[in-house]
Every structure is written in structure tokens, then in C-alpha cells.
Short mmCIF file of C-alpha atoms in Angstrom, two decimals:
data_model
loop_
_atom_site.label_atom_id
_atom_site.label_comp_id
_atom_site.label_asym_id
_atom_site.label_seq_id
_atom_site.Cartn_x
_atom_site.Cartn_y
_atom_site.Cartn_z
CA UNK A 1473 0.42 17.54 -10.48
CA UNK A 1474 -2.28 19.08 -8.29
CA UNK A 1475 -4.83 16.93 -6.47
CA UNK A 1476 -8.08 18.10 -4.93
CA UNK A 1477 -8.55 15.35 -2.35
CA UNK A 1478 -5.97 12.71 -1.52
CA UNK A 1479 -7.15 9.42 -0.05
CA UNK A 1480 -4.71 7.79 2.36
CA UNK A 1481 -5.32 4.18 3.36
CA UNK A 1482 -3.70 1.91 5.91
CA UNK A 1483 -4.82 -1.63 6.69
CA UNK A 1484 -4.14 -1.52 10.44
CA UNK A 1485 -4.58 1.14 13.11
CA UNK A 1486 -0.81 1.24 13.71
CA UNK A 1487 -0.40 2.25 10.06
CA UNK A 1488 -2.57 5.38 10.31
CA UNK A 1489 -2.13 6.42 13.95
CA UNK A 1490 0.63 8.99 13.33
CA UNK A 1491 -1.21 10.46 10.36
CA UNK A 1492 -4.41 10.68 12.40
CA UNK A 1493 -2.62 12.54 15.19
CA UNK A 1494 -1.59 15.29 12.75
CA UNK A 1495 -4.88 15.59 10.88
CA UNK A 1496 -6.34 19.09 11.27
CA UNK A 1497 -10.02 20.06 11.13
CA UNK A 1498 -10.98 16.43 11.46
CA UNK A 1499 -14.49 15.23 10.71
CA UNK A 1500 -15.19 11.50 11.14
CA UNK A 1501 -17.94 9.38 9.63
CA UNK A 1502 -18.57 5.75 8.80
CA UNK A 1503 -19.59 3.93 5.62
CA UNK A 1504 -19.85 0.16 5.11
CA UNK A 1505 -18.35 -0.36 8.55
CA UNK A 1506 -15.22 1.63 7.66
CA UNK A 1507 -14.36 4.87 9.48
CA UNK A 1508 -13.23 7.82 7.35
CA UNK A 1509 -11.49 10.92 8.69
CA UNK A 1510 -11.73 14.06 6.57
CA UNK A 1511 -9.41 16.95 7.25
CA UNK A 1512 -6.19 18.67 6.25
CA UNK A 1513 -2.70 17.27 6.49
CA UNK A 1514 0.37 19.32 5.60
CA UNK A 1515 -2.10 21.92 4.32
CA UNK A 1516 -3.69 19.47 1.86
CA UNK A 1517 -7.24 18.14 1.80
CA UNK A 1518 -7.13 14.44 2.67
CA UNK A 1519 -9.37 11.59 3.72
CA UNK A 1520 -7.63 9.10 5.98
CA UNK A 1521 -8.98 5.62 6.67
CA UNK A 1522 -8.16 2.17 7.97
CA UNK A 1523 -9.47 -0.31 5.43
CA UNK A 1524 -9.10 -3.47 7.45
CA UNK A 1525 -7.06 -6.47 6.37
CA UNK A 1526 -7.51 -8.20 3.02
CA UNK A 1527 -8.35 -7.47 -0.57
CA UNK A 1528 -12.14 -7.15 -0.26
CA UNK A 1529 -11.91 -4.65 2.59
CA UNK A 1530 -9.35 -2.52 0.76
CA UNK A 1531 -11.25 -2.57 -2.55
CA UNK A 1532 -14.52 -1.51 -0.88
CA UNK A 1533 -12.65 1.18 1.04
CA UNK A 1534 -11.07 2.55 -2.13
CA UNK A 1535 -14.35 2.68 -4.02
CA UNK A 1536 -15.98 4.63 -1.20
CA UNK A 1537 -13.06 7.07 -1.14
CA UNK A 1538 -13.57 7.70 -4.83
CA UNK A 1539 -17.39 7.76 -4.91
CA UNK A 1540 -18.24 9.56 -1.68
CA UNK A 1541 -15.20 11.72 -1.13
CA UNK A 1542 -14.05 12.45 -4.65
CA UNK A 1543 -10.51 11.25 -4.01
CA UNK A 1544 -8.48 11.94 -7.13
CA UNK A 1545 -5.32 10.24 -5.86
CA UNK A 1546 -4.85 7.30 -3.50
CA UNK A 1547 -1.82 6.49 -1.35
CA UNK A 1548 -1.73 3.14 0.40
CA UNK A 1549 0.72 3.02 3.27
CA UNK A 1550 1.80 0.35 5.72
CA UNK A 1551 3.96 -2.71 6.24
CA UNK A 1552 4.81 -5.74 4.13
CA UNK A 1553 6.99 -8.84 4.06
CA UNK A 1554 10.15 -8.67 1.97
CA UNK A 1555 10.27 -11.10 -0.97
CA UNK A 1556 13.30 -9.74 -2.81
CA UNK A 1557 16.26 -11.18 -0.85
CA UNK A 1558 18.11 -7.88 -1.19
CA UNK A 1559 15.56 -6.13 1.02
CA UNK A 1560 16.03 -5.82 4.77
CA UNK A 1561 13.64 -5.08 7.60
CA UNK A 1562 13.00 -1.32 7.62
CA UNK A 1563 13.54 -0.86 3.89
CA UNK A 1564 10.82 0.94 1.93
CA UNK A 1565 9.24 -0.34 -1.29
CA UNK A 1566 7.48 2.14 -3.55
CA UNK A 1567 5.26 0.32 -6.00
CA UNK A 1568 5.92 0.45 -9.72
CA UNK A 1569 3.05 -2.01 -10.19
CA UNK A 1570 1.05 -4.55 -8.23
CA UNK A 1571 -0.37 -8.02 -8.87
CA UNK A 1572 -2.66 -10.42 -7.02
CA UNK A 1573 -0.48 -13.46 -6.49
CA UNK A 1574 -3.34 -15.61 -5.21
CA UNK A 1575 -5.28 -15.37 -8.49
CA UNK A 1576 -4.46 -18.77 -9.96
CA UNK A 1577 -6.26 -19.98 -13.08
CA UNK A 1578 -3.22 -21.80 -14.45
CA UNK A 1579 -5.35 -24.95 -14.85
CA UNK A 1580 -7.11 -23.17 -17.72
CA UNK A 1581 -3.89 -21.92 -19.28
CA UNK A 1582 -3.73 -18.45 -17.77
CA UNK A 1583 -0.43 -17.27 -16.28
CA UNK A 1584 -0.44 -17.03 -12.51
CA UNK A 1585 -1.77 -13.69 -11.33
CA UNK A 1586 -3.84 -13.17 -14.47
CA UNK A 1587 -7.52 -12.35 -13.99
CA UNK A 1588 -9.28 -14.23 -16.82
CA UNK A 1589 -10.88 -12.22 -19.61
CA UNK A 1590 -9.51 -8.88 -18.41
CA UNK A 1591 -7.04 -6.87 -20.43
CA UNK A 1592 -5.07 -5.79 -17.35
CA UNK A 1593 -4.11 -7.83 -14.29
CA UNK A 1594 -0.95 -6.00 -13.24
CA UNK A 1595 -1.70 -2.44 -12.24
CA UNK A 1596 0.90 0.27 -12.79
CA UNK A 1597 1.35 2.92 -10.14
CA UNK A 1598 1.18 6.57 -11.19
CA UNK A 1599 4.57 7.93 -12.38
CA UNK A 1600 4.05 11.32 -10.72
CA UNK A 1601 3.23 9.74 -7.36
CA UNK A 1602 6.16 7.34 -7.70
CA UNK A 1603 8.46 10.30 -8.34
CA UNK A 1604 7.09 12.15 -5.30
CA UNK A 1605 7.61 9.07 -3.13
CA UNK A 1606 11.14 8.56 -4.42
CA UNK A 1607 12.08 12.18 -3.72
CA UNK A 1608 10.58 11.89 -0.24
CA UNK A 1609 12.50 8.67 0.32
CA UNK A 1610 15.81 10.22 -0.69
CA UNK A 1611 15.23 12.99 1.82
CA UNK A 1612 13.86 10.97 4.74
CA UNK A 1613 15.53 7.55 4.42
CA UNK A 1614 18.41 7.74 1.95
CA UNK A 1615 19.69 4.38 0.71
CA UNK A 1616 16.68 2.57 2.19
CA UNK A 1617 14.00 3.22 -0.44
CA UNK A 1618 13.47 1.03 -3.50
CA UNK A 1619 10.92 0.67 -6.27
CA UNK A 1620 9.40 -2.66 -7.26
CA UNK A 1621 6.37 -4.84 -7.81
CA UNK A 1622 4.02 -5.32 -4.85
CA UNK A 1623 2.31 -8.71 -4.62
CA UNK A 1624 -1.00 -9.00 -2.81
CA UNK A 1625 -3.06 -11.96 -1.65
CA UNK A 1626 -5.38 -13.02 1.13
CA UNK A 1627 -2.57 -14.94 2.78
CA UNK A 1628 0.08 -14.11 5.35
CA UNK A 1629 3.15 -15.56 3.68
CA UNK A 1630 5.56 -17.33 6.04
CA UNK A 1631 7.11 -20.09 3.96
CA UNK A 1632 10.56 -19.75 2.41
CA UNK A 1633 9.64 -21.91 -0.60
CA UNK A 1634 6.59 -19.75 -1.33
CA UNK A 1635 8.69 -16.60 -0.96
CA UNK A 1636 11.22 -17.93 -3.44
CA UNK A 1637 8.44 -18.62 -5.94
CA UNK A 1638 6.93 -15.15 -5.53
CA UNK A 1639 10.31 -13.63 -6.27
CA UNK A 1640 11.44 -15.92 -9.08
CA UNK A 1641 8.09 -16.54 -10.79
CA UNK A 1642 6.33 -13.20 -10.30
CA UNK A 1643 9.23 -10.81 -9.75
CA UNK A 1644 7.82 -9.44 -6.53
CA UNK A 1645 9.68 -7.08 -4.22
CA UNK A 1646 7.34 -7.60 -1.27
CA UNK A 1647 4.08 -9.25 -0.33
CA UNK A 1648 1.06 -8.00 1.61
CA UNK A 1649 -2.73 -8.34 1.62
CA UNK A 1650 -4.29 -5.17 0.15
CA UNK A 1651 -2.28 -3.15 -2.34
CA UNK A 1652 -3.20 -4.78 -5.65
CA UNK A 1653 -6.92 -4.62 -4.92
CA UNK A 1654 -6.59 -0.92 -4.15
CA UNK A 1655 -4.70 -0.57 -7.42
CA UNK A 1656 -7.37 -2.46 -9.36
CA UNK A 1657 -10.15 -0.25 -7.98
CA UNK A 1658 -8.11 2.82 -8.87
CA UNK A 1659 -7.46 1.49 -12.37
CA UNK A 1660 -11.15 0.79 -12.94
CA UNK A 1661 -11.98 4.37 -11.92
CA UNK A 1662 -9.08 6.11 -13.64
CA UNK A 1663 -7.63 7.37 -10.35
CA UNK A 1664 -3.84 7.52 -9.84
CA UNK A 1665 -2.34 5.59 -6.95
CA UNK A 1666 0.89 4.46 -5.35
CA UNK A 1667 1.64 1.89 -2.65
CA UNK A 1668 4.31 2.59 -0.03
CA UNK A 1669 5.33 -0.37 2.12
CA UNK A 1670 7.94 -0.62 4.84
CA UNK A 1671 9.38 -4.07 5.45
CA UNK A 1672 8.36 -5.44 8.85
CA UNK A 1673 9.56 -9.00 8.24
CA UNK A 1674 11.21 -11.24 5.68
CA UNK A 1675 8.08 -13.31 4.89
CA UNK A 1676 10.17 -16.38 5.67
CA UNK A 1677 8.63 -17.95 8.75
CA UNK A 1678 10.36 -15.63 11.22
CA UNK A 1679 7.47 -13.16 11.40
CA UNK A 1680 6.36 -14.48 14.80
CA UNK A 1681 9.71 -13.23 16.09
CA UNK A 1682 9.90 -9.82 14.43
CA UNK A 1683 6.48 -8.79 13.09
CA UNK A 1684 5.09 -7.21 16.26
CA UNK A 1685 8.45 -5.68 17.15
CA UNK A 1686 9.01 -4.07 13.78
CA UNK A 1687 5.45 -3.18 12.77
CA UNK A 1688 5.49 0.08 14.73
CA UNK A 1689 8.94 1.02 13.43
CA UNK A 1690 7.96 0.14 9.86
CA UNK A 1691 4.70 2.08 10.15
CA UNK A 1692 6.67 5.09 11.39
CA UNK A 1693 8.90 4.91 8.33
CA UNK A 1694 5.92 4.78 5.98
CA UNK A 1695 4.39 7.74 7.79
CA UNK A 1696 7.56 9.79 7.31
CA UNK A 1697 7.52 9.13 3.56
CA UNK A 1698 3.83 10.00 3.19
CA UNK A 1699 4.23 13.17 5.27
CA UNK A 1700 7.09 14.36 3.09
CA UNK A 1701 5.16 13.44 -0.08
CA UNK A 1702 2.07 15.39 0.91
CA UNK A 1703 4.16 18.43 1.80
CA UNK A 1704 5.52 18.44 -1.75
CA UNK A 1705 2.23 17.98 -3.61
#
């Protein structure tokens, strides 16, 4: 698959810093309070941006990437909390799909995570981008890359009981605050996407101990995967 312009999003500055340092021919501008960096990375035309934290920020960011910059593929990169108990800090999750776990209209009979009156609430990642990410993972971090469902919500999860529910009820691999809204915006515009998350914590109440320590390391791992992916596009 050939892409004209690839949009790369991170939620925090730490998640895009390494990418930004290797962006050639950079031109920076701002829309809706979000800074966008156009340039080339690994010889490919990209637009790199920090969306900010949360689903609204990331959805707005994605729509601007598509409308203003003509992004025809979106990669979301960064850190997440592990939900699947088999995952360890530093492991990588490549999204097969994503779901907004904080959408809860169960009182009206809708399953948790279902957006009422929409045909689709769980958004599948693009198979070609998943395959690229998996190949990159095998090369860069063998035995540490997994595929799975990414759960998103405007909550920093730090409760073991909640984590257990996200895993057992929704089948999540990890939880974060942006991916599914990026995926929904991509779905609504017919643009392929994939989410790549490195585990910075176990989403179990211990994040105050390890989040800051492992965020940089996790962001570095995500960067390595994205760099290898782009080189193979």
C-alpha cells in the first residue's frame, strides 16, 4: 500500500519528541490550538502532531489532519496502561480494533461501549497497517509486540477492579484516553489507521510509582516501531 501523506499523532510531547527531532524540511503551523509539523520522515511525507490528552482533542486533531493536510493514513503512537494481565511494562500493543469504554448507555439496553443508533462502535484498524506494525515489531522488539483491542475513555484508570472489568467484559488489551476517538474519526472519513501503544504501567493503582519513570522508555519503544514502519511503507 502506498500513502501520500501519513498523519502521526501522539497525545503528549514525550510521545512525539523523537519523531520531531528526525523530521526533515519541517514547516510548523497551528490550527484549533494544535501545532502541526509538516515534513519528511524516513523519506516519506508526514504530518506530525501532539493532539493533547483526551478523546475530544484527538478527534479534532484527526479531522484537521484529514481535512487540511490530506492525510490518507493515520498512526497514533504513545503509551497506555496494560489491561490484559499477560502484558508487562514495555510491551507493545498494536490495535486490531478500538472501543470507547466510557460510553455507557446500558440503562437503555445498549451493551457497554455501544454508541446508540450507530451501526459501528468498535473500530477496526487497517489490516495493511497492522501487518506493517507487526513486521516492525518483530524486527525491533521481538517477543514484546502483541495485537489486541485498545480501550479508550476520558479517565486515567488506576483501580484493579475496573481493570478486571475492562479485560473480562470488554476484552481489552490496554487502556488509554485517545485511540478510539481517532479511530472513529478515521472510520467516518474512510481513512485507514492503526494505534501503537507501549505499556507504561499496569493500570492497577501503581502508576504513581512507575508512570513517569517508564513513560520515556515506553515512548522510545513506540518511536522505534513507527520509524521502522515508515521506512517500509
